Amino acid sequence: MSKPALLNVALIAANIGSAELEFAVKKVHVLDVMKKGPTDYVTEVDRKVEDIVFEEIKKYYPEDNFLGEESGHEVNNSDTTWVLDPIDGTTNFIHGIPHFSVSIGLCKDGVPIIGVIYDPFKNELFCAEKGKGALMNEKRIRVANCNSINSAVFGMGIPYSKKNHSGEYIETLRTLMDSRCGSIRRLGSAALDLAYVASGRLDGFWEFNLNSWDIAAGSIIVLEAGGWVSDLQNSEDYLRSGNILAANLNLHKDVVDKLRKHLV
Ligand code: 2AM
Ligand code: CA
């Protein structure tokens, strides 16, 4: 019997994970919240969603590699890795702020080829497959065509500790503010920030020091929606560095030109 297509498996798994999140958010006030670090939270829901999503994928593709925020890296000598963030935006989730997502990326030889991001609260499902375009709830999406920093609305994230690029972050913020950019938002889920760039809700997004599970799915969705993704020096090494800038091609070039001289 042939296996279901990779994207279909990612979609089924995202639906299952998202249903669990939708259920869990109703009892968020009684959750046992644990800390991985001073500002890094995990809940029993993160772990449960990770388990059920990987369990579903492994029904069809058990021989692949699996990288999850909570369970770490399972290496099975495959060139294909499923990269999962069971809740992207855990801090929002814990605080009852309805903006978080399940994010499932699939990388082949380290390059994202499939991305699925599900926002259970708004019932919005973003997905893409390399070469096949990007969709939101089955409708084709494209990045915005904003060409000017002055009218652009950017999403961004604030790094979590002093050693995590806080100086560079302040410089990027100052540079864009000095350039009189349109507006800046800090929404709290990098996966959804990228999905919003892909769907034209945000014109651009940047953040430092993310993990591959935060951005693997979102980056392929932006690329397939006609946008461009790099690190802040315009290198394509963003998945490894975790420093990311996404926008349409014209805006991306303008922002990189402005930011480059402020970054080492
Ligand atoms: P998370 O909710 O899965 O942790 C928001 O700026 C982004 O930063 C989110 O994608 C969030 O992912 C991530 N993030 C939140 N807390 C973090 C921490 N302590 N260290 C690194 N990344 C974090
Ligand atoms: Ca997470």
Coordinates of C-alpha atoms and ligand atoms in Angstrom, one line a residue:
M1 CA 0.0 0.0 0.0
S2 CA 1.4 3.4 -0.9
K3 CA 2.0 6.0 1.8
P4 CA -0.1 9.2 2.0
A5 CA 1.6 12.3 0.7
L6 CA 3.9 14.1 3.1
L7 CA 1.8 17.3 3.1
N8 CA -1.4 15.3 3.9
V9 CA 0.3 13.6 6.8
A10 CA 1.5 17.0 8.1
L11 CA -2.1 18.4 7.7
I12 CA -3.6 15.4 9.6
A13 CA -1.1 15.7 12.4
A14 CA -1.6 19.5 12.7
N15 CA -5.3 19.0 12.9
I16 CA -4.9 16.5 15.7
G17 CA -2.5 18.7 17.6
S18 CA -4.6 21.8 17.1
A19 CA -7.8 20.0 18.4
E20 CA -5.9 19.1 21.6
L21 CA -4.8 22.8 22.0
E22 CA -8.3 24.0 21.4
F23 CA -9.5 21.7 24.2
A24 CA -6.6 22.6 26.5
V25 CA -7.0 26.4 26.2
K26 CA -10.4 26.1 28.0
K27 CA -8.6 24.8 31.2
V28 CA -5.5 26.9 30.9
H29 CA -6.1 28.3 34.4
V30 CA -5.5 24.9 36.0
L31 CA -2.4 24.0 34.0
D32 CA 0.8 22.9 35.7
V33 CA 3.3 25.3 34.2
M34 CA 7.0 24.3 34.5
K35 CA 10.0 26.4 33.7
K36 CA 12.8 25.3 31.4
G37 CA 14.7 28.5 32.2
P38 CA 14.1 31.9 33.8
T39 CA 11.7 32.9 31.0
D40 CA 11.2 29.7 29.2
Y41 CA 7.9 27.9 30.0
V42 CA 6.5 24.5 29.1
T43 CA 3.2 23.0 30.0
E44 CA 1.8 19.5 30.1
V45 CA 0.0 20.6 26.9
D46 CA 3.2 21.2 25.0
R47 CA 4.3 17.7 25.8
K48 CA 1.0 16.1 25.0
V49 CA 0.6 17.9 21.7
E50 CA 4.2 16.9 20.7
D51 CA 3.5 13.3 21.6
I52 CA 0.3 13.0 19.6
V53 CA 1.6 14.8 16.6
F54 CA 4.7 12.7 16.3
E55 CA 2.7 9.5 17.0
E56 CA 0.5 10.4 14.1
I57 CA 3.4 11.1 11.7
K58 CA 5.2 7.9 12.8
K59 CA 2.2 5.8 11.7
Y60 CA 3.2 6.6 8.1
Y61 CA 6.9 7.7 8.2
P62 CA 8.5 6.1 11.3
E63 CA 11.9 5.8 9.5
D64 CA 12.3 9.6 9.3
N65 CA 14.2 11.9 11.8
F66 CA 12.1 13.8 14.4
L67 CA 13.1 17.1 16.0
G68 CA 10.7 18.5 18.6
E69 CA 11.0 21.4 21.0
E70 CA 10.1 19.2 24.0
S71 CA 11.5 15.8 23.1
G72 CA 14.7 16.7 21.3
H73 CA 16.2 15.0 18.3
E74 CA 15.5 11.4 17.2
V75 CA 18.0 10.6 14.5
N76 CA 17.1 7.6 12.3
N77 CA 19.7 7.9 9.5
S78 CA 17.2 9.5 7.1
D79 CA 17.7 12.7 5.0
T80 CA 14.2 13.8 6.1
T81 CA 13.4 15.5 9.4
W82 CA 10.0 16.5 10.9
V83 CA 10.5 19.6 12.9
L84 CA 7.8 20.4 15.4
D85 CA 6.9 23.2 17.8
P86 CA 3.7 21.9 19.6
I87 CA 2.9 25.4 20.9
D88 CA 4.6 28.3 19.3
G89 CA 3.6 31.1 21.6
T90 CA 3.6 29.3 24.9
T91 CA 3.8 32.5 26.9
N92 CA 0.6 33.7 25.1
F93 CA -1.0 30.4 25.7
I94 CA -0.2 30.4 29.5
H95 CA -1.5 34.0 29.8
G96 CA -4.7 33.3 27.9
I97 CA -3.7 35.5 25.0
P98 CA -5.4 33.9 22.0
H99 CA -2.4 33.9 19.7
F100 CA -0.4 30.7 19.4
S101 CA 0.0 27.8 16.9
V102 CA 1.1 24.3 16.2
S103 CA 4.0 24.4 13.7
I104 CA 5.1 21.4 11.7
G105 CA 8.0 21.7 9.2
L106 CA 9.5 19.0 7.1
C107 CA 13.2 19.4 6.0
K108 CA 15.0 17.4 3.4
D109 CA 18.8 17.6 3.7
G110 CA 18.3 20.5 6.1
V111 CA 16.1 22.6 3.8
P112 CA 12.4 23.1 4.6
I113 CA 10.1 21.6 1.9
I114 CA 6.8 21.5 3.7
G115 CA 5.2 23.7 6.3
V116 CA 1.9 23.6 8.2
I117 CA 0.9 26.1 10.9
Y118 CA -2.4 25.9 12.6
D119 CA -3.9 28.6 14.8
P120 CA -6.7 26.8 16.7
F121 CA -8.2 29.9 18.2
K122 CA -8.8 31.6 14.9
N123 CA -9.2 28.4 13.0
E124 CA -6.6 29.4 10.5
L125 CA -4.5 26.8 8.7
F126 CA -1.5 27.9 6.7
C127 CA 0.4 25.5 4.6
A128 CA 2.9 25.2 1.7
E129 CA 4.9 22.6 -0.2
K130 CA 8.0 23.4 -2.2
G131 CA 7.1 24.4 -5.7
K132 CA 3.4 24.3 -5.1
G133 CA 2.5 27.6 -3.5
A134 CA 1.1 28.6 -0.2
L135 CA -2.5 28.4 1.2
M136 CA -4.5 29.7 4.1
N137 CA -7.7 27.7 4.7
E138 CA -7.4 26.3 1.1
K139 CA -7.1 29.8 -0.5
R140 CA -3.9 30.8 -2.3
I141 CA -1.9 33.5 -0.3
R142 CA 0.8 35.9 -1.4
V143 CA 3.1 38.3 0.4
A144 CA 2.1 42.0 0.4
N145 CA 3.4 44.2 -2.3
C146 CA 4.4 47.1 0.0
N147 CA 7.5 48.7 -1.4
S148 CA 8.3 51.3 1.2
I149 CA 9.7 51.0 4.7
N150 CA 7.6 54.1 5.5
S151 CA 4.3 52.3 5.0
A152 CA 5.4 48.8 6.1
V153 CA 4.0 47.1 9.1
F154 CA 6.6 44.8 10.7
G155 CA 6.3 42.0 13.2
M156 CA 9.3 41.3 15.4
G157 CA 10.3 39.4 18.6
I158 CA 12.3 40.6 21.5
P159 CA 15.3 38.4 22.4
Y160 CA 15.1 36.7 25.8
S161 CA 18.3 37.4 27.5
K162 CA 21.2 39.8 27.4
K163 CA 23.5 37.5 25.6
N164 CA 20.8 36.7 23.0
H165 CA 21.5 39.6 20.6
S166 CA 19.9 42.3 22.7
G167 CA 22.4 45.0 21.4
E168 CA 21.8 44.0 17.8
Y169 CA 18.1 43.9 18.4
I170 CA 18.0 47.4 19.8
E171 CA 20.1 48.6 16.8
T172 CA 17.7 47.0 14.3
L173 CA 14.7 48.6 16.1
R174 CA 16.3 52.0 16.3
T175 CA 17.3 51.8 12.6
L176 CA 13.8 51.0 11.5
M177 CA 12.2 53.6 13.8
D178 CA 14.7 56.2 12.5
S179 CA 13.7 55.3 9.0
R180 CA 10.1 56.1 10.0
C181 CA 8.8 52.6 9.3
G182 CA 5.0 52.4 9.2
S183 CA 4.4 50.4 12.3
I184 CA 5.8 47.6 14.5
R185 CA 4.0 44.7 16.2
R186 CA 5.2 42.1 18.7
L187 CA 2.7 39.3 18.6
G188 CA 4.5 36.5 20.4
S189 CA 4.4 33.5 17.9
A190 CA 7.2 33.6 15.3
A191 CA 5.5 30.8 13.3
L192 CA 2.3 33.0 13.0
D193 CA 4.4 36.1 12.3
L194 CA 5.9 34.3 9.3
A195 CA 2.4 33.0 8.3
Y196 CA 1.2 36.6 8.5
V197 CA 4.0 37.8 6.2
A198 CA 3.1 35.0 3.8
S199 CA -0.6 36.1 3.8
G200 CA 0.2 39.9 3.5
R201 CA -1.1 40.8 6.9
L202 CA 2.5 41.8 7.9
D203 CA 4.8 43.4 5.4
G204 CA 7.9 42.0 7.1
F205 CA 9.2 40.2 10.2
W206 CA 12.5 39.9 12.0
E207 CA 13.7 38.2 15.1
F208 CA 17.0 37.0 16.6
N209 CA 18.0 33.7 18.3
L210 CA 15.0 31.6 17.4
N211 CA 15.0 27.8 17.2
S212 CA 14.5 25.8 14.0
W213 CA 11.2 24.5 15.2
D214 CA 9.9 28.1 15.5
I215 CA 10.7 29.0 11.8
A216 CA 11.1 25.8 9.6
A217 CA 7.4 25.7 8.7
G218 CA 6.9 29.5 8.4
S219 CA 10.0 30.0 6.2
I220 CA 8.8 27.7 3.4
I221 CA 5.3 29.2 3.6
V222 CA 6.8 32.7 3.1
L223 CA 9.0 31.5 0.2
E224 CA 6.0 29.7 -1.5
A225 CA 3.9 32.9 -1.0
G226 CA 6.5 34.8 -3.1
G227 CA 8.5 36.3 -0.3
W228 CA 12.1 36.1 0.7
V229 CA 13.7 34.8 3.9
S230 CA 17.3 35.2 5.1
D231 CA 19.2 36.1 8.2
L232 CA 19.8 39.8 8.9
Q233 CA 23.0 39.8 6.7
N234 CA 21.0 38.3 3.8
S235 CA 22.6 34.8 4.3
E236 CA 20.4 31.8 3.8
D237 CA 21.8 30.2 7.0
Y238 CA 18.8 31.4 9.1
L239 CA 17.6 28.0 10.2
R240 CA 20.9 27.3 11.9
S241 CA 21.5 30.8 13.3
G242 CA 17.9 31.5 14.3
N243 CA 18.2 35.1 13.1
I244 CA 15.6 35.8 10.5
L245 CA 14.2 38.5 8.3
A246 CA 11.2 37.8 6.0
A247 CA 9.4 40.2 3.6
N248 CA 8.6 40.6 -0.1
L249 CA 11.7 40.9 -2.3
N250 CA 11.8 44.7 -2.6
L251 CA 11.2 45.4 1.0
H252 CA 13.6 42.7 2.1
K253 CA 16.4 44.3 0.1
D254 CA 15.7 47.8 1.5
V255 CA 15.7 46.5 5.1
V256 CA 18.9 44.4 4.7
D257 CA 20.6 47.5 3.2
K258 CA 19.6 49.6 6.1
L259 CA 20.3 47.0 8.8
R260 CA 23.5 45.5 7.5
K261 CA 25.9 48.2 8.7
H262 CA 24.6 48.0 12.2
L263 CA 25.3 44.3 12.6
V264 CA 28.5 42.4 12.9
Ligands
2AM1 P1 7.8 29.3 21.9 O1 6.6 29.9 22.4 O2 7.7 28.0 21.2 O3 8.9 29.3 23.0 C1 8.3 34.9 20.1 O4 9.2 36.0 20.1 C2 9.0 33.7 19.7 O5 10.1 33.4 20.6 C3 8.1 32.5 19.8 O6 8.2 31.8 18.6 C4 8.6 31.7 21.0 O7 8.4 30.3 20.8 C5 10.0 32.0 21.1 N1 10.4 32.0 22.5 C6 9.6 32.2 23.6 N2 10.3 32.1 24.8 C7 11.6 31.8 24.4 C8 12.8 31.6 25.1 N3 12.8 31.6 26.4 N4 13.9 31.3 24.4 C9 13.8 31.2 23.1 N5 12.7 31.4 22.3 C10 11.6 31.7 23.0
CA2 CA 7.0 26.0 21.9

